[in-house]
Amino acid sequence: MAATRLKLNGLGLYAIAYLGFLYLPVAVLPVFSFNDSQYVAFPLKGFTLRWYDELADSYGLLNALGNSIRVALCVSVLSTVLGVFAAKAVTRYRMHGRGGLIGFIMVPLVIPEIILGISLLMTFSLSDVRLSLVTVGIGHLLLCVPFSMLVLISRMEGFDRSMEEAARDLGENAWGTFWRVTFPIIFPGVVASLLLTFTISFDEFVLAFFLSGSDATLPLHIWSQLRFPERLPSVLSLGAIIVVASTIVVFVAEFVRRRGVQLAPPRA
Amino acid sequence: MSASPSEPVRATRGGVRVWFMRSESARGYALLSPTLVVVVLGLIFPIVILTTLSFWKQDYVDIIRTFTLENYSAFFEKKIYYLILYRSIRISAFVTLVTIVLAYPLAYFIAFHVQKNKIMWIILVTIPFWTSYLLRVFAWKVILGYNGVINSGLISLGLISEPLEFLLYNPTAVVITLAHAWAAVAILPIYVSLEKIDRSLIEAARDLGESAFMTFVRVTLPLSLPGVIAASLLVFIPTVGEYVTPTLVGGTRGIMIGNIIQSMFGKALNWPLGAALSIISMLTVTLAVCVLLGGTRWFRKKVG
C-alpha cells in the first residue's frame, strides 16, 4: 500500500500550493464570518455568531433566495428536458449537419455574457416585454441548455442501443421504451444536468443584472449589499453558508453518479 | 435510411407519417427543434436586433430609427473606446496565458501522478468554483485591499509597516482574480486531453532514447494541445466581456470594455453606441480566436 501513496515530488508540492491558491478566497469567507469585528483584517478579534443572526433577520435576503430558487428550479427542469430531447436527437439519429447543429446550440457558451445580456435586454424592451424573473429565466435557459446537452450526450453515447431495440422488438411503443429503458439508464445524467444547471442559474449574475425587473435574485441582492461596508461581515457569512451547501451538493452528485455507474455499466 | 429526395411522399397523413418514421434525419430534427427554437429566439434574434440598433441613433431619451454609421465612426474617432477594447483583449490574453500555465502542471499531476482517486482530486479542484462567482471575486477584493487580509496580515507579522498599495485596483489584480475565477474551466479540458493520451506512445518515446523533457515536448504536449486550445477559448472569450471583476478590483486603470458597454445602457444612456461597441467587441474576439486557431495549426504543422 505504501508504494501507491502520493509521492511528494516537485509537481506534487506545486499541486498542493496551487490548491492553496484555489482555496484561499473560499477560506477567507468562513474565517472572517466568525470574526467579531466590522473590518475584514488581521488580527482576528474573537468568535461571534452575530453576523449569522443578522443574516437571518434580513427580509431582502430571504426574498431574493426564494426568487433564485424558483428561477433555478424552472430553468434546470426546462433545460434538462430540452437537453434530453437534443441529446437523444444527436446520439440516436443520423442527421445531416449534426456537428454544425451541436455547435450552434453551444454558441451561448462562447459569447461574453454581457453581450448576451444586453442583446436580450434590447429585444425585450423594443418588444415591450416587462422585465421580471421570467426574463431572467429566459436568459439563464439559454446559458444552461448547452451544459445539459453536453452532460446528456456523454451519458447517452455510453449506453448500448440494442437495449432500446430489444424493448421495441418486445412490443413497447416509443414512449414506453423511453420511460422504461432509456430514462432509467440516463437517470444519473439527468440528475447531473439538473444539479449543474440549477447551480449555474442560482449563481448567475450578469444576465440577471440586465434582465431582472423589481425582483432581485440572490446574486443581485449580494451585489447590492457590497456597497455598504457595515453589511460586509454578514455577506461573508452568507458566502460561508453557500460554500458549505454547494460542497454538500457536489458530494451528493458524485454519490449519485457512482451509484449510476454501478447500476448501469456504461459500456456492455 | 436517410430521407432521399426521390422517395415518394404521398400527400395523405399516413404517407407523411410513414416517411417521418422512416427518415432518421426528420425524426432527429423534430426532437432537436425545441432546443433550436430556444437558441434562435434567445440568441440569433436578439443579436440581429442588437446589430440593427447599432446602426440607429440616440437622441436624448429617444432612439431615431434611421440608418447611420455614426456609432461605428465614434469608435474609431474617440480613442478611449479603442484603447479600452485593446486593453480588455490584452488583459484577457494575459489571463488566459497565466491560467493555462498555472493549470497545466496540476492537470498533468492528476493525469499522470495520481494513481488512486483521480475523481476526488477533480472534485477537490472544482469545489471552490461551486461557490458564488460574485463572492469569490469579492473575496479577492477583501484579500488584496488596502486594509485587507494580506496587508493586515503582513503588518501583524511585522513584515511591513505601511499597507502595500499596489495590490488592488489595477490590471494585475484583475489578472489574479480572473486566473483564479476561471481555473477550473482550464484544468478540466487539459486534464481530459492528457488522460486520453495513449501511455504506450510516451513509453515508446522513452524506450527510443528520448529524455523525459523531450518526450514531454515532442509527445505529451502536442497530444494535449486540443485540451489547451479548448481551455484557452473557454477562458479568453468570456473574460473579454468581464464586468464584475474590473468593477470590484480593477479600479480606474483596470476598466474593461464590459464596463463601458454597461455604462451605455445605464448612466451614459446611449443604447446604439453600446450596441455598436458590443458588435465591435464580438467581431474583434472572433478575429482573435481565428488568429489563435490559425497559429496553433501552423505550430502543429511545424512540430508534427
XYZ file of C-alpha atoms in Angstrom:
572
model
C 0.000 0.000 0.000
C 2.831 2.350 0.834
C 4.029 2.210 -2.756
C 0.786 3.700 -4.105
C 0.828 6.567 -1.652
C 1.186 10.042 -3.094
C 4.753 10.839 -3.993
C 5.651 14.339 -2.915
C 7.960 15.386 -5.705
C 8.170 18.929 -7.050
C 4.997 18.526 -9.044
C 3.105 17.263 -6.007
C 4.236 20.251 -3.968
C 3.156 22.546 -6.792
C -0.238 20.839 -6.900
C -0.720 21.453 -3.189
C 0.411 25.085 -3.457
C -1.973 25.630 -6.384
C -4.841 24.100 -4.406
C -3.938 26.569 -1.649
C -4.340 29.401 -4.169
C -7.705 27.994 -5.283
C -8.970 27.659 -1.727
C -7.625 30.970 -0.368
C -10.704 33.114 -1.227
C -13.043 30.314 -0.208
C -11.305 30.085 3.166
C -11.445 33.832 3.772
C -15.255 33.796 3.783
C -15.874 31.422 6.722
C -12.850 32.562 8.766
C -13.908 36.202 8.823
C -17.616 35.397 9.080
C -16.985 34.263 12.683
C -14.698 37.207 13.450
C -16.069 39.670 15.972
C -15.183 42.810 14.034
C -16.671 45.137 11.451
C -13.416 45.030 9.488
C -12.079 42.143 7.466
C -8.497 42.313 8.671
C -5.968 40.556 10.861
C -5.530 40.102 13.786
C -8.745 38.159 14.440
C -10.777 39.713 17.256
C -12.688 36.757 18.651
C -15.523 34.386 17.867
C -19.072 35.550 17.190
C -22.254 34.323 15.565
C -23.855 37.736 15.289
C -23.265 38.084 11.544
C -25.292 34.924 11.049
C -28.047 36.306 13.289
C -28.092 39.478 11.234
C -28.422 37.368 8.113
C -31.459 35.502 9.415
C -33.243 38.802 10.094
C -32.762 40.166 6.608
C -36.058 40.151 4.716
C -34.465 41.149 1.396
C -32.137 38.189 1.559
C -34.827 35.562 2.137
C -36.942 37.080 -0.583
C -34.017 37.039 -3.031
C -33.144 33.484 -2.021
C -36.733 32.417 -2.756
C -36.632 34.140 -6.155
C -33.328 32.498 -7.064
C -34.576 29.051 -6.091
C -37.760 29.486 -8.130
C -35.885 30.658 -11.222
C -33.212 27.976 -10.857
C -35.803 25.186 -10.431
C -37.746 26.198 -13.550
C -34.596 26.739 -15.595
C -32.967 23.458 -14.564
C -36.076 21.385 -15.354
C -36.715 23.088 -18.709
C -33.067 22.976 -19.673
C -32.768 19.288 -18.798
C -35.913 18.384 -20.760
C -34.566 20.265 -23.796
C -31.184 18.644 -23.201
C -32.701 15.137 -23.182
C -34.514 15.830 -26.476
C -31.444 17.317 -28.091
C -29.049 14.661 -26.816
C -31.355 11.883 -27.969
C -31.666 13.520 -31.367
C -27.928 13.837 -31.958
C -26.910 10.471 -30.493
C -29.705 8.287 -31.927
C -30.377 9.610 -35.393
C -28.039 10.045 -38.284
C -28.670 13.632 -39.227
C -27.349 15.949 -41.874
C -25.267 18.730 -40.347
C -25.137 17.125 -36.896
C -21.858 18.738 -35.857
C -22.988 22.159 -37.044
C -26.224 21.918 -35.084
C -24.429 20.918 -31.877
C -22.017 23.802 -32.392
C -24.947 26.162 -32.923
C -26.532 25.207 -29.589
C -23.145 25.698 -27.896
C -22.760 29.281 -29.154
C -24.098 30.923 -25.957
C -21.078 29.454 -24.145
C -18.610 31.399 -26.267
C -20.311 34.779 -26.287
C -19.382 37.184 -23.491
C -22.305 37.163 -21.080
C -22.632 40.915 -21.113
C -23.397 40.827 -24.848
C -25.928 38.030 -24.349
C -27.471 40.139 -21.577
C -27.804 43.423 -23.448
C -28.999 41.814 -26.690
C -31.813 40.128 -24.738
C -32.467 43.367 -22.851
C -32.810 45.251 -26.153
C -35.099 42.586 -27.556
C -37.361 42.700 -24.507
C -37.500 46.469 -24.291
C -38.079 47.034 -28.019
C -40.897 44.486 -27.978
C -42.357 45.930 -24.757
C -41.840 42.812 -22.659
C -41.728 43.781 -18.986
C -38.602 42.664 -17.165
C -39.289 40.117 -14.444
C -37.995 36.837 -13.103
C -39.325 35.253 -16.306
C -36.970 37.296 -18.469
C -34.104 36.357 -16.151
C -35.118 32.715 -16.557
C -35.077 33.004 -20.360
C -31.525 34.317 -20.241
C -30.458 31.538 -17.885
C -32.120 28.888 -20.022
C -30.002 29.937 -22.976
C -26.868 29.586 -20.881
C -27.896 26.245 -19.349
C -29.115 24.302 -22.395
C -25.590 23.720 -23.790
C -24.461 22.244 -20.449
C -27.495 19.950 -20.203
C -26.903 18.779 -23.741
C -23.194 18.092 -23.158
C -23.832 16.124 -19.964
C -26.630 14.075 -21.506
C -24.839 13.423 -24.794
C -21.936 11.884 -22.901
C -24.347 9.715 -20.927
C -26.342 8.622 -23.995
C -23.287 7.891 -26.093
C -22.198 5.467 -23.386
C -25.079 3.027 -23.358
C -25.913 0.115 -25.563
C -28.505 0.970 -28.195
C -29.583 -2.637 -28.502
C -31.397 -2.381 -25.168
C -33.813 0.126 -26.681
C -34.166 -2.014 -29.772
C -34.910 -5.064 -27.627
C -37.705 -3.164 -25.855
C -39.167 -2.126 -29.210
C -38.948 -5.679 -30.536
C -40.698 -6.960 -27.430
C -43.629 -4.700 -28.195
C -43.071 -1.486 -26.200
C -44.095 1.688 -28.004
C -41.712 4.645 -28.308
C -42.973 6.321 -25.139
C -42.810 3.112 -23.086
C -39.322 2.414 -24.351
C -38.219 5.864 -23.301
C -39.686 5.699 -19.777
C -38.861 2.086 -19.014
C -35.492 1.677 -20.706
C -33.849 4.938 -21.781
C -34.782 7.113 -18.826
C -33.576 4.754 -16.054
C -30.254 4.380 -17.855
C -29.691 8.098 -18.412
C -31.035 8.967 -14.954
C -27.602 9.832 -13.477
C -27.050 12.160 -16.437
C -30.425 13.774 -15.785
C -29.532 14.331 -12.117
C -26.136 15.738 -13.094
C -27.782 18.072 -15.597
C -30.371 19.241 -13.051
C -27.719 19.955 -10.424
C -25.332 21.648 -12.834
C -27.952 23.911 -14.412
C -29.532 24.680 -11.057
C -26.155 25.846 -9.792
C -25.413 27.884 -12.921
C -28.747 29.676 -12.742
C -28.573 30.105 -8.967
C -25.143 31.741 -9.229
C -25.607 33.754 -12.427
C -25.181 37.485 -12.003
C -24.598 39.398 -15.250
C -27.722 38.259 -17.129
C -29.861 38.785 -14.017
C -28.297 42.239 -13.621
C -29.635 43.290 -17.029
C -32.818 41.244 -17.261
C -34.422 41.488 -13.833
C -37.279 43.817 -13.034
C -38.075 44.785 -9.457
C -37.488 41.287 -8.053
C -33.883 40.586 -7.095
C -32.191 37.219 -7.297
C -29.651 36.215 -4.653
C -26.557 37.409 -6.603
C -28.296 40.743 -7.229
C -29.037 41.029 -3.524
C -25.392 40.284 -2.702
C -24.268 42.872 -5.263
C -26.496 45.493 -3.636
C -25.015 44.657 -0.220
C -21.405 45.010 -1.356
C -21.797 48.794 -1.441
C -22.306 49.016 2.323
C -19.172 48.322 4.383
C -21.222 47.642 7.522
C -23.019 44.760 5.768
C -19.726 43.178 4.753
C -19.393 40.594 7.557
C -22.908 39.258 7.012
C -22.187 38.951 3.289
C -19.185 36.826 4.297
C -21.387 34.614 6.483
C -23.778 34.184 3.574
C -20.788 33.208 1.436
C -19.694 30.667 4.039
C -23.159 29.082 4.027
C -23.089 28.888 0.211
C -19.635 27.243 0.336
C -20.850 24.546 2.734
C -24.156 23.972 0.926
C -22.582 23.663 -2.507
C -19.891 21.317 -1.197
C -22.621 19.029 0.116
C -24.430 19.202 -3.243
C -21.230 18.317 -5.121
C -20.650 15.247 -2.951
C -24.264 14.126 -3.250
C -23.988 14.491 -7.026
C -20.803 12.414 -7.061
C -22.515 9.766 -4.913
C -25.434 9.587 -7.353
C -23.023 9.373 -10.278
C -21.079 6.490 -8.717
C -24.263 4.571 -7.977
C -25.356 5.190 -11.536
C -22.089 3.778 -12.829
C -22.512 0.689 -10.651
C -26.142 0.113 -11.619
C -25.704 0.531 -15.338
C -22.212 -0.117 -16.628
C -21.880 2.414 -19.457
C -20.352 0.009 -21.932
C -21.550 -3.531 -22.322
C -32.404 5.237 -44.024
C -31.955 8.950 -44.632
C -34.570 10.956 -46.474
C -33.758 10.780 -50.133
C -35.499 13.337 -52.324
C -36.633 10.638 -54.761
C -38.612 8.892 -52.045
C -42.296 9.283 -52.930
C -44.089 11.334 -50.313
C -47.788 10.831 -50.540
C -49.992 13.721 -49.532
C -52.096 11.613 -47.213
C -51.484 11.830 -43.487
C -50.461 8.187 -43.379
C -47.923 8.786 -46.123
C -46.269 11.628 -44.284
C -46.208 9.536 -41.175
C -44.554 6.616 -42.873
C -41.987 8.931 -44.396
C -41.421 10.554 -40.992
C -40.866 7.240 -39.220
C -38.544 6.047 -41.951
C -36.421 9.157 -42.137
C -33.860 9.304 -39.363
C -32.955 12.882 -40.194
C -36.562 14.048 -39.920
C -37.072 12.437 -36.540
C -33.751 13.804 -35.340
C -34.647 17.335 -36.425
C -38.073 17.028 -34.819
C -36.510 16.082 -31.476
C -33.903 18.812 -31.788
C -36.321 21.519 -32.899
C -37.465 22.755 -29.450
C -33.851 23.399 -28.464
C -33.084 25.032 -31.797
C -36.126 27.282 -31.433
C -34.893 28.392 -27.999
C -31.441 29.232 -29.356
C -32.788 31.022 -32.442
C -35.305 33.092 -30.454
C -32.998 33.672 -27.490
C -29.724 34.288 -29.294
C -29.912 34.826 -33.058
C -32.964 37.084 -32.990
C -31.544 39.293 -30.178
C -28.169 39.542 -31.952
C -29.981 40.700 -35.109
C -31.820 43.306 -33.029
C -28.555 44.419 -31.419
C -26.936 44.759 -34.835
C -29.885 46.791 -36.128
C -29.780 49.000 -33.045
C -26.085 49.696 -33.635
C -26.996 51.462 -36.893
C -29.564 53.710 -35.201
C -29.001 56.848 -33.189
C -29.722 58.010 -29.659
C -31.386 61.405 -29.274
C -31.681 62.076 -25.522
C -34.259 59.512 -24.407
C -35.484 58.651 -27.898
C -33.954 56.398 -30.484
C -34.013 57.653 -34.057
C -34.610 54.730 -36.358
C -32.732 55.860 -39.446
C -29.604 54.190 -40.743
C -26.347 55.759 -39.624
C -22.716 54.709 -39.231
C -22.133 57.328 -36.542
C -21.688 54.816 -33.701
C -19.022 52.926 -35.581
C -17.171 56.076 -36.569
C -17.326 57.178 -32.918
C -15.407 54.042 -32.004
C -12.567 54.860 -34.367
C -12.552 58.605 -33.718
C -12.702 58.632 -29.935
C -9.530 56.942 -28.864
C -10.887 55.917 -25.465
C -13.123 53.108 -26.756
C -10.417 51.747 -28.977
C -7.856 51.852 -26.161
C -10.141 50.166 -23.641
C -11.059 47.387 -26.058
C -7.350 46.896 -26.756
C -6.677 46.775 -23.014
C -9.503 44.261 -22.479
C -8.097 41.968 -25.153
C -4.625 42.293 -23.661
C -5.828 41.591 -20.106
C -7.858 38.578 -21.282
C -4.978 37.206 -23.322
C -2.738 37.563 -20.296
C -5.364 35.953 -18.036
C -5.629 33.063 -20.486
C -1.863 32.583 -20.559
C -1.477 32.763 -16.759
C -4.468 30.480 -16.128
C -3.204 27.815 -18.510
C 0.413 27.962 -17.378
C -0.763 27.575 -13.767
C -3.393 24.927 -14.548
C -1.378 22.687 -16.867
C 1.017 21.261 -14.246
C -1.891 20.446 -11.935
C -3.812 18.709 -14.719
C -0.606 16.854 -15.616
C -0.121 15.864 -11.995
C -3.647 14.450 -11.701
C -3.455 12.654 -15.044
C -0.013 11.071 -14.633
C 0.966 11.062 -10.954
C -2.252 10.380 -9.069
C -2.934 6.653 -9.168
C -5.985 6.348 -6.970
C -8.969 8.636 -6.573
C -8.432 10.878 -9.563
C -12.086 11.835 -9.297
C -11.525 13.017 -5.724
C -8.790 15.334 -6.994
C -11.075 16.669 -9.704
C -13.776 17.293 -7.114
C -11.246 18.952 -4.829
C -10.229 21.256 -7.663
C -13.799 22.154 -8.611
C -15.298 22.756 -5.152
C -14.118 26.379 -4.916
C -15.921 27.032 -8.198
C -19.274 25.837 -6.978
C -19.491 28.817 -4.674
C -20.852 32.170 -5.742
C -18.771 33.782 -8.503
C -19.596 37.203 -7.119
C -18.388 36.262 -3.648
C -15.176 34.717 -4.970
C -14.322 37.910 -6.819
C -15.333 39.909 -3.798
C -13.126 37.744 -1.584
C -10.139 38.814 -3.700
C -11.046 42.435 -3.093
C -11.021 41.685 0.631
C -7.725 39.802 0.352
C -5.883 42.398 -1.742
C -7.452 45.538 -0.236
C -5.635 48.444 1.465
C -6.814 47.229 4.878
C -7.260 43.737 3.559
C -6.152 40.263 4.549
C -2.668 40.373 3.017
C -1.814 43.873 4.208
C -3.177 43.434 7.729
C -1.575 40.003 7.928
C 1.849 41.300 6.915
C 1.529 44.235 9.327
C 0.536 41.929 12.213
C 3.578 39.819 11.448
C 5.702 42.949 11.479
C 6.968 42.424 7.947
C 5.741 45.795 6.666
C 4.749 48.967 8.468
C 2.600 50.595 5.781
C -0.052 48.792 3.709
C 1.055 47.910 0.183
C -0.966 49.962 -2.269
C -0.089 48.164 -5.463
C -2.171 45.077 -4.655
C -5.636 46.314 -5.530
C -7.274 48.487 -8.205
C -5.040 47.738 -11.166
C -4.889 45.312 -14.095
C -2.708 42.889 -12.085
C -5.486 42.472 -9.516
C -7.879 41.742 -12.405
C -5.486 39.134 -13.801
C -5.012 37.408 -10.412
C -8.743 37.346 -9.731
C -9.658 36.051 -13.175
C -6.840 33.483 -13.187
C -8.459 32.169 -10.036
C -12.068 32.513 -11.149
C -11.543 30.597 -14.413
C -9.043 27.981 -13.173
C -11.461 25.042 -13.215
C -12.532 25.887 -16.765
C -8.897 25.495 -17.825
C -7.973 22.474 -15.683
C -10.802 20.207 -16.820
C -10.275 20.181 -20.625
C -6.494 19.936 -20.228
C -6.914 17.046 -17.792
C -9.292 15.244 -20.156
C -6.915 15.527 -23.111
C -3.924 14.391 -21.007
C -5.908 11.464 -19.657
C -6.800 10.377 -23.196
C -3.168 10.094 -24.313
C -2.137 6.518 -25.049
C 0.538 5.792 -22.440
C 2.384 3.444 -24.766
C 3.280 6.398 -27.005
C 5.117 8.018 -24.125
C 6.814 4.737 -23.208
C 7.832 4.247 -26.827
C 9.475 7.682 -26.924
C 11.363 6.928 -23.707
C 12.425 3.468 -24.950
C 13.731 5.024 -28.139
C 16.049 7.183 -26.068
C 14.226 10.497 -25.808
C 14.791 12.296 -22.482
C 11.856 12.829 -20.120
C 11.764 16.510 -21.003
C 11.961 15.995 -24.765
C 9.296 13.281 -24.526
C 7.063 15.851 -22.908
C 7.820 18.487 -25.557
C 7.532 16.181 -28.565
C 4.832 13.708 -27.455
C 2.767 14.727 -24.425
C 2.471 18.442 -25.107
C 1.389 18.187 -28.772
C -1.112 15.456 -27.903
C -2.622 17.569 -25.140
C -2.906 20.606 -27.402
C -6.645 20.110 -28.134
C -7.338 20.463 -24.408
C -5.104 23.526 -24.173
C -6.878 25.145 -27.125
C -10.326 24.355 -25.710
C -9.232 25.773 -22.358
C -7.873 28.966 -23.892
C -11.070 29.594 -25.853
C -13.255 28.890 -22.812
C -11.225 31.346 -20.735
C -10.401 34.027 -23.311
C -13.785 34.617 -24.937
C -15.910 35.163 -21.825
C -13.285 37.185 -19.938
C -13.036 39.880 -22.641
C -16.544 40.992 -21.708
C -15.968 40.617 -17.968
C -17.921 43.142 -15.915
C -17.878 42.073 -12.253
C -14.123 41.677 -11.771
C -12.946 45.004 -13.239
C -15.731 46.741 -11.328
C -14.731 45.244 -7.974
C -10.926 45.000 -8.171
C -9.864 46.856 -11.335
C -10.058 50.489 -10.290
C -9.709 53.166 -12.977
C -6.698 51.549 -14.617
C -8.448 48.181 -14.767
C -11.622 49.307 -16.588
C -12.560 46.919 -19.380
C -14.895 47.137 -22.369
C -17.659 45.398 -20.382
C -17.796 48.376 -18.030
C -18.082 50.804 -20.964
C -20.815 48.736 -22.626
C -22.726 48.501 -19.356
C -22.493 52.270 -18.830
C -24.033 52.870 -22.273
C -27.117 51.017 -21.094
C -27.024 52.690 -17.700
C -25.674 56.110 -16.777
C -24.400 57.194 -20.204
C -27.694 56.159 -21.830
C -26.626 55.581 -25.395
C -28.053 52.247 -26.457
C -26.992 52.399 -30.121
C -23.390 53.216 -29.211
C -23.436 50.430 -26.613
C -24.784 48.067 -29.269
C -22.059 49.106 -31.730
C -19.346 48.608 -29.077
C -20.767 45.133 -28.347
C -20.739 44.189 -32.023
C -17.191 45.511 -32.487
C -16.007 43.613 -29.383
C -17.631 40.415 -30.581
C -16.030 40.713 -34.022
C -12.639 41.508 -32.503
C -12.849 38.488 -30.204
C -13.823 36.275 -33.143
C -10.873 37.616 -35.105
C -8.519 36.982 -32.168
C -9.843 33.433 -31.873
C -9.244 32.831 -35.587
C -5.668 34.099 -35.215
C -5.174 31.763 -32.232
C -6.565 28.748 -34.089
C -4.574 29.587 -37.230
C -1.450 29.992 -35.113
C -1.824 26.591 -33.466
C -2.479 24.928 -36.819
C 0.736 26.455 -38.130
C 2.561 25.357 -34.957
C 1.240 21.815 -35.340
C 2.367 21.588 -38.922
C 5.815 22.766 -37.904
C 6.172 20.394 -34.962
C 4.290 17.458 -36.434
